[in-house]
């Protein structure tokens, strides 16, 4: 992989621990969702590092001092379905964030994303958008989401994924060099069905217990 300034890898023991549970085929849906949630909070720590804050005054039990509040409009953009499980963990950290949904699924034959829900307003975009999707495989879904947000007029684009493939992350970094990509791990390859290998399977099905559909 070439050097990618926009790529932020979460190299941390806690991330490795939770990721191992998420990867394991023996992890059941409830636990899968919980471990994904923990990873999202860890990813968010780095991804929100540059949010603008404004000074405020706070009175402690002892005296008055300076505090800070987040001072920018942040939009969380979960890609349905799997991204839904990433919303609540982020809202615990950013309760004032706006949530804008995008519905995409990957066509099983072509592996191309198919859009089925987009309801972004005309104008008045958020200042920072954080796309939420646990998996970045070919990168097709992420490109579609980032393109929709760019057209809306969002100035700062971020992408949070638990896992990415090397080719997928390269594609996104090439098409959207201005976006920052925050992932726990980049796996080396995709198989002939465009699944990340070694990967974690299908995050949507594992989150929502629809493997048997
Ligand atoms: C998965 C995943 C991403 C997409 C990644 O969704 O959650 O949205 O595929 O693949 P790509 O990088 O090649 O576009 P899926 O189509 O399985 O839908 P789901 O979330 O409803 O299960």
JSON list of N, CA and C and ligand atoms in Angstrom, two decimals, residues 79-82 104-106 133 135-141 202 204, ligand 1:
[
{"chain": "A", "resi": 79, "resn": "UNK", "atom": "N", "xyz": [-24.56, 4.05, 6.91]},
{"chain": "A", "resi": 79, "resn": "UNK", "atom": "CA", "xyz": [-25.00, 3.37, 5.70]},
{"chain": "A", "resi": 79, "resn": "UNK", "atom": "C", "xyz": [-25.78, 2.14, 6.14]},
{"chain": "A", "resi": 80, "resn": "UNK", "atom": "N", "xyz": [-27.06, 2.10, 5.77]},
{"chain": "A", "resi": 80, "resn": "UNK", "atom": "CA", "xyz": [-27.92, 0.97, 6.13]},
{"chain": "A", "resi": 80, "resn": "UNK", "atom": "C", "xyz": [-27.44, -0.25, 5.36]},
{"chain": "A", "resi": 81, "resn": "UNK", "atom": "N", "xyz": [-27.55, -1.38, 6.00]},
{"chain": "A", "resi": 81, "resn": "UNK", "atom": "CA", "xyz": [-28.02, -1.56, 7.36]},
{"chain": "A", "resi": 81, "resn": "UNK", "atom": "C", "xyz": [-26.90, -1.52, 8.40]},
{"chain": "A", "resi": 82, "resn": "UNK", "atom": "N", "xyz": [-25.73, -2.07, 8.03]},
{"chain": "A", "resi": 82, "resn": "UNK", "atom": "CA", "xyz": [-24.73, -2.36, 9.05]},
{"chain": "A", "resi": 82, "resn": "UNK", "atom": "C", "xyz": [-24.28, -1.12, 9.83]},
{"chain": "A", "resi": 104, "resn": "UNK", "atom": "N", "xyz": [-27.97, 1.68, 1.26]},
{"chain": "A", "resi": 104, "resn": "UNK", "atom": "CA", "xyz": [-27.25, 1.06, 0.14]},
{"chain": "A", "resi": 104, "resn": "UNK", "atom": "C", "xyz": [-27.12, -0.43, 0.42]},
{"chain": "A", "resi": 105, "resn": "UNK", "atom": "N", "xyz": [-27.27, -1.23, -0.62]},
{"chain": "A", "resi": 105, "resn": "UNK", "atom": "CA", "xyz": [-26.86, -2.63, -0.47]},
{"chain": "A", "resi": 105, "resn": "UNK", "atom": "C", "xyz": [-26.01, -3.00, -1.66]},
{"chain": "A", "resi": 106, "resn": "UNK", "atom": "N", "xyz": [-25.21, -4.01, -1.48]},
{"chain": "A", "resi": 106, "resn": "UNK", "atom": "CA", "xyz": [-24.31, -4.42, -2.56]},
{"chain": "A", "resi": 106, "resn": "UNK", "atom": "C", "xyz": [-24.96, -5.53, -3.36]},
{"chain": "A", "resi": 133, "resn": "UNK", "atom": "N", "xyz": [-19.88, 2.88, 8.54]},
{"chain": "A", "resi": 133, "resn": "UNK", "atom": "CA", "xyz": [-20.12, 1.57, 7.93]},
{"chain": "A", "resi": 133, "resn": "UNK", "atom": "C", "xyz": [-19.02, 0.64, 8.44]},
{"chain": "A", "resi": 135, "resn": "UNK", "atom": "N", "xyz": [-17.75, -1.97, 7.30]},
{"chain": "A", "resi": 135, "resn": "UNK", "atom": "CA", "xyz": [-16.90, -2.61, 6.31]},
{"chain": "A", "resi": 135, "resn": "UNK", "atom": "C", "xyz": [-16.67, -1.74, 5.08]},
{"chain": "A", "resi": 136, "resn": "UNK", "atom": "N", "xyz": [-15.42, -1.68, 4.68]},
{"chain": "A", "resi": 136, "resn": "UNK", "atom": "CA", "xyz": [-15.07, -1.02, 3.41]},
{"chain": "A", "resi": 136, "resn": "UNK", "atom": "C", "xyz": [-14.40, -2.12, 2.58]},
{"chain": "A", "resi": 137, "resn": "UNK", "atom": "N", "xyz": [-15.14, -2.71, 1.66]},
{"chain": "A", "resi": 137, "resn": "UNK", "atom": "CA", "xyz": [-14.62, -3.86, 0.90]},
{"chain": "A", "resi": 137, "resn": "UNK", "atom": "C", "xyz": [-14.03, -3.38, -0.43]},
{"chain": "A", "resi": 138, "resn": "UNK", "atom": "N", "xyz": [-14.87, -3.25, -1.47]},
{"chain": "A", "resi": 138, "resn": "UNK", "atom": "CA", "xyz": [-14.35, -2.68, -2.72]},
{"chain": "A", "resi": 138, "resn": "UNK", "atom": "C", "xyz": [-14.23, -1.16, -2.60]},
{"chain": "A", "resi": 139, "resn": "UNK", "atom": "N", "xyz": [-14.98, -0.58, -1.66]},
{"chain": "A", "resi": 139, "resn": "UNK", "atom": "CA", "xyz": [-15.00, 0.87, -1.49]},
{"chain": "A", "resi": 139, "resn": "UNK", "atom": "C", "xyz": [-16.14, 1.53, -2.27]},
{"chain": "A", "resi": 140, "resn": "UNK", "atom": "N", "xyz": [-16.89, 0.72, -3.04]},
{"chain": "A", "resi": 140, "resn": "UNK", "atom": "CA", "xyz": [-17.97, 1.29, -3.86]},
{"chain": "A", "resi": 140, "resn": "UNK", "atom": "C", "xyz": [-19.03, 2.01, -3.03]},
{"chain": "A", "resi": 141, "resn": "UNK", "atom": "N", "xyz": [-19.43, 1.41, -1.92]},
{"chain": "A", "resi": 141, "resn": "UNK", "atom": "CA", "xyz": [-20.47, 2.03, -1.08]},
{"chain": "A", "resi": 141, "resn": "UNK", "atom": "C", "xyz": [-19.94, 3.32, -0.46]},
{"chain": "A", "resi": 202, "resn": "UNK", "atom": "N", "xyz": [-20.12, -10.93, 6.92]},
{"chain": "A", "resi": 202, "resn": "UNK", "atom": "CA", "xyz": [-21.00, -9.83, 6.54]},
{"chain": "A", "resi": 202, "resn": "UNK", "atom": "C", "xyz": [-21.52, -9.15, 7.81]},
{"chain": "A", "resi": 204, "resn": "UNK", "atom": "N", "xyz": [-23.60, -6.70, 8.36]},
{"chain": "A", "resi": 204, "resn": "UNK", "atom": "CA", "xyz": [-25.04, -6.46, 8.47]},
{"chain": "A", "resi": 204, "resn": "UNK", "atom": "C", "xyz": [-25.76, -7.72, 8.93]},
{"chain": "B", "resi": 1, "resn": "LIG", "atom": "C1", "xyz": [-21.82, -4.27, 3.15]},
{"chain": "B", "resi": 1, "resn": "LIG", "atom": "C2", "xyz": [-21.13, -3.29, 4.09]},
{"chain": "B", "resi": 1, "resn": "LIG", "atom": "C3", "xyz": [-20.91, -2.08, 3.22]},
{"chain": "B", "resi": 1, "resn": "LIG", "atom": "C4", "xyz": [-20.64, -2.70, 1.87]},
{"chain": "B", "resi": 1, "resn": "LIG", "atom": "C5", "xyz": [-19.15, -2.75, 1.68]},
{"chain": "B", "resi": 1, "resn": "LIG", "atom": "O1", "xyz": [-23.17, -3.97, 3.07]},
{"chain": "B", "resi": 1, "resn": "LIG", "atom": "O2", "xyz": [-21.86, -3.01, 5.25]},
{"chain": "B", "resi": 1, "resn": "LIG", "atom": "O3", "xyz": [-22.04, -1.21, 3.15]},
{"chain": "B", "resi": 1, "resn": "LIG", "atom": "O4", "xyz": [-21.17, -4.04, 1.90]},
{"chain": "B", "resi": 1, "resn": "LIG", "atom": "O5", "xyz": [-18.85, -3.20, 0.41]},
{"chain": "B", "resi": 1, "resn": "LIG", "atom": "P1", "xyz": [-18.16, -2.29, -0.70]},
{"chain": "B", "resi": 1, "resn": "LIG", "atom": "O6", "xyz": [-17.04, -1.55, -0.04]},
{"chain": "B", "resi": 1, "resn": "LIG", "atom": "O7", "xyz": [-17.67, -3.33, -1.69]},
{"chain": "B", "resi": 1, "resn": "LIG", "atom": "O8", "xyz": [-19.20, -1.39, -1.29]},
{"chain": "B", "resi": 1, "resn": "LIG", "atom": "P2", "xyz": [-24.25, -4.97, 2.43]},
{"chain": "B", "resi": 1, "resn": "LIG", "atom": "O9", "xyz": [-24.38, -4.77, 0.98]},
{"chain": "B", "resi": 1, "resn": "LIG", "atom": "O10", "xyz": [-23.92, -6.38, 2.86]},
{"chain": "B", "resi": 1, "resn": "LIG", "atom": "O11", "xyz": [-25.60, -4.48, 3.07]},
{"chain": "B", "resi": 1, "resn": "LIG", "atom": "P3", "xyz": [-26.14, -4.64, 4.58]},
{"chain": "B", "resi": 1, "resn": "LIG", "atom": "O12", "xyz": [-25.38, -3.64, 5.41]},
{"chain": "B", "resi": 1, "resn": "LIG", "atom": "O13", "xyz": [-27.58, -4.30, 4.45]},
{"chain": "B", "resi": 1, "resn": "LIG", "atom": "O14", "xyz": [-25.88, -6.05, 5.01]}
]
